PDB file of C-alpha atoms in Angstrom:
ATOM      1  CA  MET X   1       0.004  -0.012   0.021  1.00 58.00           C
ATOM      2  CA  LEU X   2       2.929   2.360   0.663  1.00 68.00           C
ATOM      3  CA  SER X   3       4.869   1.301  -2.418  1.00 76.00           C
ATOM      4  CA  ALA X   4       4.715   1.439  -6.186  1.00 85.00           C
ATOM      5  CA  PRO X   5       2.020  -0.350  -8.108  1.00 89.00           C
ATOM      6  CA  ALA X   6       4.566  -2.893  -9.349  1.00 88.00           C
ATOM      7  CA  PRO X   7       6.062  -6.127  -8.105  1.00 87.00           C
ATOM      8  CA  SER X   8       8.574  -5.910  -5.262  1.00 84.00           C
ATOM      9  CA  PHE X   9      12.278  -6.382  -6.144  1.00 88.00           C
ATOM     10  CA  ILE X  10      13.489  -9.591  -4.437  1.00 89.00           C
ATOM     11  CA  GLY X  11      16.967 -10.173  -5.739  1.00 93.00           C
ATOM     12  CA  PHE X  12      19.475 -10.867  -8.468  1.00 95.00           C
ATOM     13  CA  ASP X  13      20.054 -14.038 -10.485  1.00 95.00           C
ATOM     14  CA  PHE X  14      21.850 -14.904 -13.685  1.00 96.00           C
ATOM     15  CA  ASP X  15      20.133 -15.653 -16.990  1.00 95.00           C
ATOM     16  CA  GLU X  16      20.998 -18.476 -19.417  1.00 95.00           C
ATOM     17  CA  ASN X  17      23.888 -16.308 -20.817  1.00 95.00           C
ATOM     18  CA  GLY X  18      25.438 -15.690 -17.431  1.00 95.00           C
ATOM     19  CA  GLU X  19      24.138 -12.069 -17.458  1.00 96.00           C
ATOM     20  CA  VAL X  20      22.770 -10.603 -14.203  1.00 96.00           C
ATOM     21  CA  LYS X  21      19.057 -10.372 -14.191  1.00 96.00           C
ATOM     22  CA  TYR X  22      16.553  -8.816 -11.708  1.00 95.00           C
ATOM     23  CA  GLU X  23      13.921 -10.911  -9.990  1.00 93.00           C
ATOM     24  CA  PHE X  24      10.622  -9.616  -8.758  1.00 91.00           C
ATOM     25  CA  ASP X  25       7.962 -11.036  -6.519  1.00 83.00           C
ATOM     26  CA  TYR X  26       4.445 -12.000  -7.565  1.00 79.00           C
ATOM     27  CA  PRO X  27       2.622  -8.793  -8.740  1.00 81.00           C
ATOM     28  CA  GLU X  28      -0.236  -8.165  -6.371  1.00 78.00           C
ATOM     29  CA  THR X  29      -2.199  -6.314  -8.940  1.00 84.00           C
ATOM     30  CA  GLU X  30      -5.425  -6.326  -6.857  1.00 83.00           C
ATOM     31  CA  GLY X  31      -4.071  -3.407  -4.801  1.00 84.00           C
ATOM     32  CA  TYR X  32      -2.603  -1.285  -7.613  1.00 89.00           C
ATOM     33  CA  GLU X  33      -5.678   0.884  -8.163  1.00 89.00           C
ATOM     34  CA  MET X  34      -5.826   1.779  -4.377  1.00 88.00           C
ATOM     35  CA  ILE X  35      -2.029   2.487  -4.373  1.00 89.00           C
ATOM     36  CA  ARG X  36      -2.527   4.847  -7.328  1.00 92.00           C
ATOM     37  CA  GLU X  37      -5.379   6.546  -5.515  1.00 91.00           C
ATOM     38  CA  ILE X  38      -3.388   6.977  -2.328  1.00 88.00           C
ATOM     39  CA  GLN X  39      -0.441   8.341  -4.304  1.00 91.00           C
ATOM     40  CA  GLN X  40      -2.656  10.807  -6.215  1.00 94.00           C
ATOM     41  CA  GLY X  41      -3.998  12.013  -2.958  1.00 91.00           C
ATOM     42  CA  ILE X  42      -0.501  12.694  -1.726  1.00 89.00           C
ATOM     43  CA  LYS X  43       0.326  14.540  -4.932  1.00 93.00           C
ATOM     44  CA  ASP X  44      -2.933  16.575  -4.621  1.00 96.00           C
ATOM     45  CA  PHE X  45      -2.126  17.503  -1.052  1.00 93.00           C
ATOM     46  CA  VAL X  46       1.428  18.603  -1.872  1.00 93.00           C
ATOM     47  CA  SER X  47       0.165  20.684  -4.789  1.00 96.00           C
ATOM     48  CA  ASP X  48      -2.528  22.394  -2.645  1.00 97.00           C
ATOM     49  CA  TYR X  49      -0.102  22.876   0.319  1.00 95.00           C
ATOM     50  CA  THR X  50       2.711  24.497  -1.767  1.00 95.00           C
ATOM     51  CA  GLU X  51       0.154  26.675  -3.620  1.00 96.00           C
ATOM     52  CA  ARG X  52      -1.325  27.982  -0.344  1.00 96.00           C
ATOM     53  CA  PHE X  53       2.017  28.570   1.393  1.00 96.00           C
ATOM     54  CA  LYS X  54       4.049  29.732  -1.561  1.00 95.00           C
ATOM     55  CA  ASP X  55       4.549  33.142   0.065  1.00 97.00           C
ATOM     56  CA  TYR X  56       5.765  31.449   3.341  1.00 96.00           C
ATOM     57  CA  PRO X  57       8.823  29.298   2.394  1.00 93.00           C
ATOM     58  CA  PHE X  58       9.520  28.516   6.034  1.00 94.00           C
ATOM     59  CA  MET X  59       6.335  26.382   5.911  1.00 94.00           C
ATOM     60  CA  THR X  60       7.954  23.995   3.529  1.00 91.00           C
ATOM     61  CA  ASN X  61      10.620  23.002   6.067  1.00 92.00           C
ATOM     62  CA  ILE X  62       8.713  20.014   7.544  1.00 90.00           C
ATOM     63  CA  CYS X  63      10.625  17.683   9.771  1.00 92.00           C
ATOM     64  CA  GLY X  64      10.214  13.896   9.333  1.00 91.00           C
ATOM     65  CA  SER X  65       8.426  13.383  12.631  1.00 92.00           C
ATOM     66  CA  ASP X  66       5.732  15.942  11.662  1.00 91.00           C
ATOM     67  CA  ALA X  67       5.319  14.405   8.334  1.00 87.00           C
ATOM     68  CA  TYR X  68       4.986  10.928   9.870  1.00 90.00           C
ATOM     69  CA  ALA X  69       2.479  12.158  12.660  1.00 90.00           C
ATOM     70  CA  VAL X  70      -0.563  11.405  10.475  1.00 84.00           C
ATOM     71  CA  CYS X  71       0.574   7.893   9.703  1.00 83.00           C
ATOM     72  CA  ARG X  72       1.371   7.313  13.423  1.00 87.00           C
ATOM     73  CA  GLN X  73      -2.048   8.529  14.472  1.00 86.00           C
ATOM     74  CA  VAL X  74      -3.916   6.265  11.917  1.00 81.00           C
ATOM     75  CA  ILE X  75      -1.748   3.221  12.704  1.00 80.00           C
ATOM     76  CA  SER X  76      -2.247   3.691  16.485  1.00 86.00           C
ATOM     77  CA  CYS X  77      -5.934   3.107  16.228  1.00 83.00           C
ATOM     78  CA  PRO X  78      -6.665  -0.278  14.490  1.00 78.00           C
ATOM     79  CA  GLN X  79     -10.404   0.381  14.125  1.00 81.00           C
ATOM     80  CA  TYR X  80      -9.839   3.740  12.281  1.00 82.00           C
ATOM     81  CA  PHE X  81      -7.130   2.083  10.150  1.00 78.00           C
ATOM     82  CA  LYS X  82      -9.498  -0.760   9.369  1.00 79.00           C
ATOM     83  CA  ASN X  83     -12.257   1.718   8.297  1.00 83.00           C
ATOM     84  CA  LEU X  84      -9.905   3.424   5.866  1.00 82.00           C
ATOM     85  CA  PHE X  85      -8.330   0.343   4.295  1.00 81.00           C
ATOM     86  CA  THR X  86     -10.713  -2.448   4.981  1.00 84.00           C
ATOM     87  CA  ASP X  87     -10.983  -3.585   1.382  1.00 85.00           C
ATOM     88  CA  TYR X  88      -7.251  -3.310   0.562  1.00 83.00           C
ATOM     89  CA  PRO X  89      -6.005  -6.656  -0.701  1.00 82.00           C
ATOM     90  CA  VAL X  90      -2.966  -8.100   1.039  1.00 76.00           C
ATOM     91  CA  ASN X  91      -0.970 -11.278   0.752  1.00 68.00           C
ATOM     92  CA  ARG X  92      -0.816 -12.572   4.242  1.00 55.00           C
ATOM     93  CA  ALA X  93       2.548 -14.251   3.636  1.00 59.00           C
ATOM     94  CA  VAL X  94       4.609 -11.183   2.312  1.00 54.00           C
ATOM     95  CA  GLY X  95       7.795 -12.270   0.652  1.00 48.00           C
ATOM     96  CA  SER X  96       6.535 -15.826   0.036  1.00 48.00           C
ATOM     97  CA  ALA X  97       5.476 -17.577  -3.039  1.00 54.00           C
ATOM     98  CA  SER X  98       1.899 -17.789  -1.647  1.00 55.00           C
ATOM     99  CA  PHE X  99      -0.748 -16.419  -4.044  1.00 60.00           C
ATOM    100  CA  GLU X 100      -3.430 -16.218  -1.343  1.00 69.00           C
ATOM    101  CA  THR X 101      -4.763 -12.812  -0.759  1.00 73.00           C
ATOM    102  CA  GLY X 102      -7.256 -11.521   1.796  1.00 78.00           C
ATOM    103  CA  THR X 103      -8.170  -8.023   2.863  1.00 81.00           C
ATOM    104  CA  LEU X 104      -6.426  -5.617   5.263  1.00 79.00           C
ATOM    105  CA  GLY X 105      -9.699  -5.396   7.185  1.00 80.00           C
ATOM    106  CA  ASP X 106      -9.884  -9.142   7.757  1.00 79.00           C
ATOM    107  CA  LEU X 107      -6.183  -9.170   8.874  1.00 76.00           C
ATOM    108  CA  ILE X 108      -6.660  -6.253  11.301  1.00 75.00           C
ATOM    109  CA  GLU X 109      -9.920  -7.867  12.707  1.00 77.00           C
ATOM    110  CA  ASN X 110      -8.164 -11.143  13.151  1.00 75.00           C
ATOM    111  CA  GLU X 111      -4.920  -9.832  14.721  1.00 72.00           C
ATOM    112  CA  PHE X 112      -5.646  -6.498  16.362  1.00 68.00           C
ATOM    113  CA  VAL X 113      -9.238  -5.681  16.995  1.00 58.00           C
ATOM    114  CA  LYS X 114     -10.472  -7.632  19.936  1.00 57.00           C
TER     115      LYS X 114
END
């Protein structure tokens, strides 16, 4: 969800000619549209923010902890996080060859919301 709408890079190998080739994980295309939507929202926010504060350049000096505060707040409340991303498809066994996907809502419900 916080990455590119493309398969994850998992390593290097050699092809039949001995040339280095890149290897990628299974493409979890089910989540690509939501990833694009989240990234577009980020771009829209940055565009709006920079337009509104263009006359106040000191407002663009945002420290990492301030930028992360929104994520920290959302993650700290599993029910809120679940409401935002309940239908986001995830592979429960990240980094495995498993092709089983579920939803983030199910994962949160099973693991965090009691």
